[in-house]
mmCIF file of C-alpha atoms in Angstrom:
data_model
loop_
_atom_site.group_PDB
_atom_site.id
_atom_site.type_symbol
_atom_site.label_atom_id
_atom_site.label_comp_id
_atom_site.label_asym_id
_atom_site.label_seq_id
_atom_site.Cartn_x
_atom_site.Cartn_y
_atom_site.Cartn_z
ATOM 1 C CA UNK A 1 4.103 9.259 22.299
ATOM 2 C CA UNK A 2 5.862 7.370 25.081
ATOM 3 C CA UNK A 3 3.495 4.410 24.800
ATOM 4 C CA UNK A 4 4.265 4.057 21.078
ATOM 5 C CA UNK A 5 7.996 4.064 21.791
ATOM 6 C CA UNK A 6 7.459 1.532 24.560
ATOM 7 C CA UNK A 7 5.504 -0.779 22.226
ATOM 8 C CA UNK A 8 8.175 -0.489 19.527
ATOM 9 C CA UNK A 9 10.904 -1.268 22.075
ATOM 10 C CA UNK A 10 8.966 -4.331 23.254
ATOM 11 C CA UNK A 11 8.495 -5.541 19.675
ATOM 12 C CA UNK A 12 12.197 -5.114 18.954
ATOM 13 C CA UNK A 13 13.111 -6.927 22.160
ATOM 14 C CA UNK A 14 10.676 -9.763 21.389
ATOM 15 C CA UNK A 15 12.084 -10.093 17.878
ATOM 16 C CA UNK A 16 15.621 -10.248 19.277
ATOM 17 C CA UNK A 17 14.635 -13.003 21.724
ATOM 18 C CA UNK A 18 12.823 -14.959 19.025
ATOM 19 C CA UNK A 19 15.795 -14.660 16.682
ATOM 20 C CA UNK A 20 18.251 -15.642 19.410
ATOM 21 C CA UNK A 21 16.135 -18.591 20.521
ATOM 22 C CA UNK A 22 15.587 -19.753 16.952
ATOM 23 C CA UNK A 23 19.278 -19.634 16.129
ATOM 24 C CA UNK A 24 20.133 -21.659 19.239
ATOM 25 C CA UNK A 25 17.504 -24.346 18.631
ATOM 26 C CA UNK A 26 18.036 -24.897 14.893
ATOM 27 C CA UNK A 27 20.263 -27.910 14.135
ATOM 28 C CA UNK A 28 23.450 -27.222 12.188
ATOM 29 C CA UNK A 29 22.235 -29.331 9.247
ATOM 30 C CA UNK A 30 19.180 -27.158 8.496
ATOM 31 C CA UNK A 31 18.967 -24.845 5.501
ATOM 32 C CA UNK A 32 20.185 -21.292 6.101
ATOM 33 C CA UNK A 33 16.749 -19.793 5.345
ATOM 34 C CA UNK A 34 14.891 -21.782 8.026
ATOM 35 C CA UNK A 35 15.626 -19.393 10.970
ATOM 36 C CA UNK A 36 14.529 -16.335 8.994
ATOM 37 C CA UNK A 37 11.256 -18.013 8.013
ATOM 38 C CA UNK A 38 10.506 -18.907 11.613
ATOM 39 C CA UNK A 39 11.334 -15.417 12.880
ATOM 40 C CA UNK A 40 9.211 -13.636 10.261
ATOM 41 C CA UNK A 41 6.248 -15.867 11.123
ATOM 42 C CA UNK A 42 6.489 -15.089 14.806
ATOM 43 C CA UNK A 43 7.103 -11.363 14.370
ATOM 44 C CA UNK A 44 4.158 -11.027 11.979
ATOM 45 C CA UNK A 45 1.976 -12.668 14.629
ATOM 46 C CA UNK A 46 2.883 -9.830 17.004
ATOM 47 C CA UNK A 47 2.236 -7.038 14.492
ATOM 48 C CA UNK A 48 -1.024 -6.524 12.528
ATOM 49 C CA UNK A 49 0.226 -7.969 9.234
ATOM 50 C CA UNK A 50 3.507 -6.068 9.061
ATOM 51 C CA UNK A 51 5.885 -3.852 10.956
ATOM 52 C CA UNK A 52 4.817 -0.188 10.628
ATOM 53 C CA UNK A 53 7.795 0.997 8.563
ATOM 54 C CA UNK A 54 7.617 -2.116 6.331
ATOM 55 C CA UNK A 55 3.898 -1.991 5.441
ATOM 56 C CA UNK A 56 2.847 -1.797 1.782
ATOM 57 C CA UNK A 57 -0.110 -0.019 0.238
ATOM 58 C CA UNK A 58 -1.391 0.124 -3.334
ATOM 59 C CA UNK A 59 -4.134 1.669 -5.453
ATOM 60 C CA UNK A 60 -5.865 0.103 -8.456
ATOM 61 C CA UNK A 61 -7.412 2.893 -10.541
ATOM 62 C CA UNK A 62 -10.404 2.473 -12.855
ATOM 63 C CA UNK A 63 -10.170 5.057 -15.673
ATOM 64 C CA UNK A 64 -13.727 4.357 -16.870
ATOM 65 C CA UNK A 65 -15.436 5.185 -13.556
ATOM 66 C CA UNK A 66 -12.670 7.319 -11.983
ATOM 67 C CA UNK A 67 -12.948 5.180 -8.844
ATOM 68 C CA UNK A 68 -10.212 3.217 -7.136
ATOM 69 C CA UNK A 69 -9.606 0.206 -5.002
ATOM 70 C CA UNK A 70 -6.997 0.332 -2.265
ATOM 71 C CA UNK A 71 -5.219 -2.104 0.018
ATOM 72 C CA UNK A 72 -7.598 -3.495 2.607
ATOM 73 C CA UNK A 73 -6.801 -4.319 6.239
ATOM 74 C CA UNK A 74 -4.298 -7.072 7.027
ATOM 75 C CA UNK A 75 -2.962 -7.207 3.432
ATOM 76 C CA UNK A 76 -0.118 -4.733 4.069
ATOM 77 C CA UNK A 77 2.518 -7.379 4.803
ATOM 78 C CA UNK A 78 3.910 -7.765 1.281
ATOM 79 C CA UNK A 79 3.880 -5.874 -1.996
ATOM 80 C CA UNK A 80 2.076 -8.696 -3.818
ATOM 81 C CA UNK A 81 -0.651 -8.993 -1.173
ATOM 82 C CA UNK A 82 -1.137 -5.213 -1.106
ATOM 83 C CA UNK A 83 -1.471 -5.012 -4.895
ATOM 84 C CA UNK A 84 -3.787 -8.034 -5.061
ATOM 85 C CA UNK A 85 -5.972 -6.600 -2.296
ATOM 86 C CA UNK A 86 -6.219 -3.213 -4.051
ATOM 87 C CA UNK A 87 -7.041 -4.793 -7.411
ATOM 88 C CA UNK A 88 -9.679 -7.089 -5.908
ATOM 89 C CA UNK A 89 -11.200 -4.181 -3.983
ATOM 90 C CA UNK A 90 -11.417 -2.130 -7.179
ATOM 91 C CA UNK A 91 -13.122 -4.964 -9.048
ATOM 92 C CA UNK A 92 -15.778 -5.699 -6.386
ATOM 93 C CA UNK A 93 -16.802 -2.124 -5.533
ATOM 94 C CA UNK A 94 -20.371 -1.325 -6.555
ATOM 95 C CA UNK A 95 -19.255 1.996 -8.095
ATOM 96 C CA UNK A 96 -17.224 -0.029 -10.612
ATOM 97 C CA UNK A 97 -20.053 -2.444 -11.423
ATOM 98 C CA UNK A 98 -20.053 -3.221 -15.123
ATOM 99 C CA UNK A 99 -16.537 -1.792 -15.467
ATOM 100 C CA UNK A 100 -14.605 -4.145 -13.174
ATOM 101 C CA UNK A 101 -12.260 -5.265 -15.960
ATOM 102 C CA UNK A 102 -11.076 -1.673 -16.419
ATOM 103 C CA UNK A 103 -9.339 -1.666 -13.008
ATOM 104 C CA UNK A 104 -5.632 -1.277 -13.678
ATOM 105 C CA UNK A 105 -3.226 -3.559 -11.798
ATOM 106 C CA UNK A 106 -1.136 -1.376 -9.420
ATOM 107 C CA UNK A 107 2.137 -2.897 -10.653
ATOM 108 C CA UNK A 108 1.458 -1.741 -14.206
ATOM 109 C CA UNK A 109 1.836 1.939 -13.286
ATOM 110 C CA UNK A 110 3.817 1.371 -10.050
ATOM 111 C CA UNK A 111 1.013 2.698 -7.854
ATOM 112 C CA UNK A 112 2.327 1.165 -4.629
ATOM 113 C CA UNK A 113 4.561 2.271 -1.775
ATOM 114 C CA UNK A 114 6.272 0.758 1.239
ATOM 115 C CA UNK A 115 6.217 2.608 4.557
ATOM 116 C CA UNK A 116 4.410 5.630 3.119
ATOM 117 C CA UNK A 117 1.365 6.788 1.218
ATOM 118 C CA UNK A 118 0.532 6.583 -2.462
ATOM 119 C CA UNK A 119 -1.879 8.906 -4.254
ATOM 120 C CA UNK A 120 -3.600 9.007 -7.626
ATOM 121 C CA UNK A 121 -4.615 12.238 -9.354
ATOM 122 C CA UNK A 122 -6.584 12.591 -12.569
ATOM 123 C CA UNK A 123 -7.452 15.457 -14.886
ATOM 124 C CA UNK A 124 -10.789 15.824 -16.659
ATOM 125 C CA UNK A 125 -11.579 18.145 -19.531
ATOM 126 C CA UNK A 126 -15.114 18.385 -20.894
ATOM 127 C CA UNK A 127 -16.094 15.414 -18.744
ATOM 128 C CA UNK A 128 -13.444 13.101 -20.246
ATOM 129 C CA UNK A 129 -10.365 11.682 -18.569
ATOM 130 C CA UNK A 130 -7.266 13.297 -20.067
ATOM 131 C CA UNK A 131 -4.566 11.756 -17.895
ATOM 132 C CA UNK A 132 -3.848 10.312 -14.491
ATOM 133 C CA UNK A 133 -0.667 9.927 -12.446
ATOM 134 C CA UNK A 134 0.649 8.752 -9.109
ATOM 135 C CA UNK A 135 2.488 10.421 -6.252
ATOM 136 C CA UNK A 136 4.362 8.881 -3.335
ATOM 137 C CA UNK A 137 5.384 10.342 0.021
ATOM 138 C CA UNK A 138 5.411 9.594 3.735
ATOM 139 C CA UNK A 139 2.120 11.441 4.296
ATOM 140 C CA UNK A 140 -1.109 11.769 2.302
ATOM 141 C CA UNK A 141 -0.923 15.528 1.692
ATOM 142 C CA UNK A 142 2.488 15.455 0.028
ATOM 143 C CA UNK A 143 1.614 12.294 -1.937
ATOM 144 C CA UNK A 144 -1.495 13.992 -3.347
ATOM 145 C CA UNK A 145 0.446 17.172 -4.066
ATOM 146 C CA UNK A 146 3.007 15.178 -6.087
ATOM 147 C CA UNK A 147 0.308 13.311 -7.997
ATOM 148 C CA UNK A 148 -1.552 16.541 -8.782
ATOM 149 C CA UNK A 149 1.670 18.190 -9.973
ATOM 150 C CA UNK A 150 2.067 15.417 -12.540
ATOM 151 C CA UNK A 151 -1.319 16.158 -14.173
ATOM 152 C CA UNK A 152 -1.126 19.922 -14.640
ATOM 153 C CA UNK A 153 -3.051 21.476 -17.464
ATOM 154 C CA UNK A 154 -6.531 22.631 -18.429
ATOM 155 C CA UNK A 155 -9.407 20.866 -16.765
ATOM 156 C CA UNK A 156 -10.532 19.690 -13.368
ATOM 157 C CA UNK A 157 -8.028 17.856 -11.196
ATOM 158 C CA UNK A 158 -9.049 15.488 -8.410
ATOM 159 C CA UNK A 159 -7.125 12.969 -6.301
ATOM 160 C CA UNK A 160 -7.285 10.212 -3.725
ATOM 161 C CA UNK A 161 -4.759 8.387 -1.565
ATOM 162 C CA UNK A 162 -4.026 5.257 0.444
ATOM 163 C CA UNK A 163 -1.750 4.904 3.478
ATOM 164 C CA UNK A 164 -0.690 1.805 5.454
ATOM 165 C CA UNK A 165 -1.039 1.654 9.233
ATOM 166 C CA UNK A 166 1.567 3.656 11.148
ATOM 167 C CA UNK A 167 1.431 1.941 14.534
ATOM 168 C CA UNK A 168 1.945 -1.667 15.536
#
């Protein structure tokens, strides 16, 4: 526990030094967004793609195969990259072979989350998909519980989840 706090303190201190140094070295005629771009590049080099509380995750669900694709490593840094990674992962999985076009873009049903987990639950009746829904929370158990609560009714309910990294 102490080592995680120590690492976070070091990252915050490094970011403060980078920001301070960048602001001092930037000429007064530069655009106002230049220091922020430089800082974000350097901070992201210290962290594995994103800062732990700012990481994104997404799920692309395939209603034909009932299989998903989720955000793959190092694509957690932005919402767009997380959604693209999940969608690509869904399309290339062998379990979705022949049904790759059925993978639903995460942004279409808002199946993404920043700093927490996202879950997908689906309900089957007589072997057919009746409905599916999402759930979001800080942890996987609560996210799945929320997704499952959204698909109540007769049939079999199943779920899956995706979480971003928690430690830098």
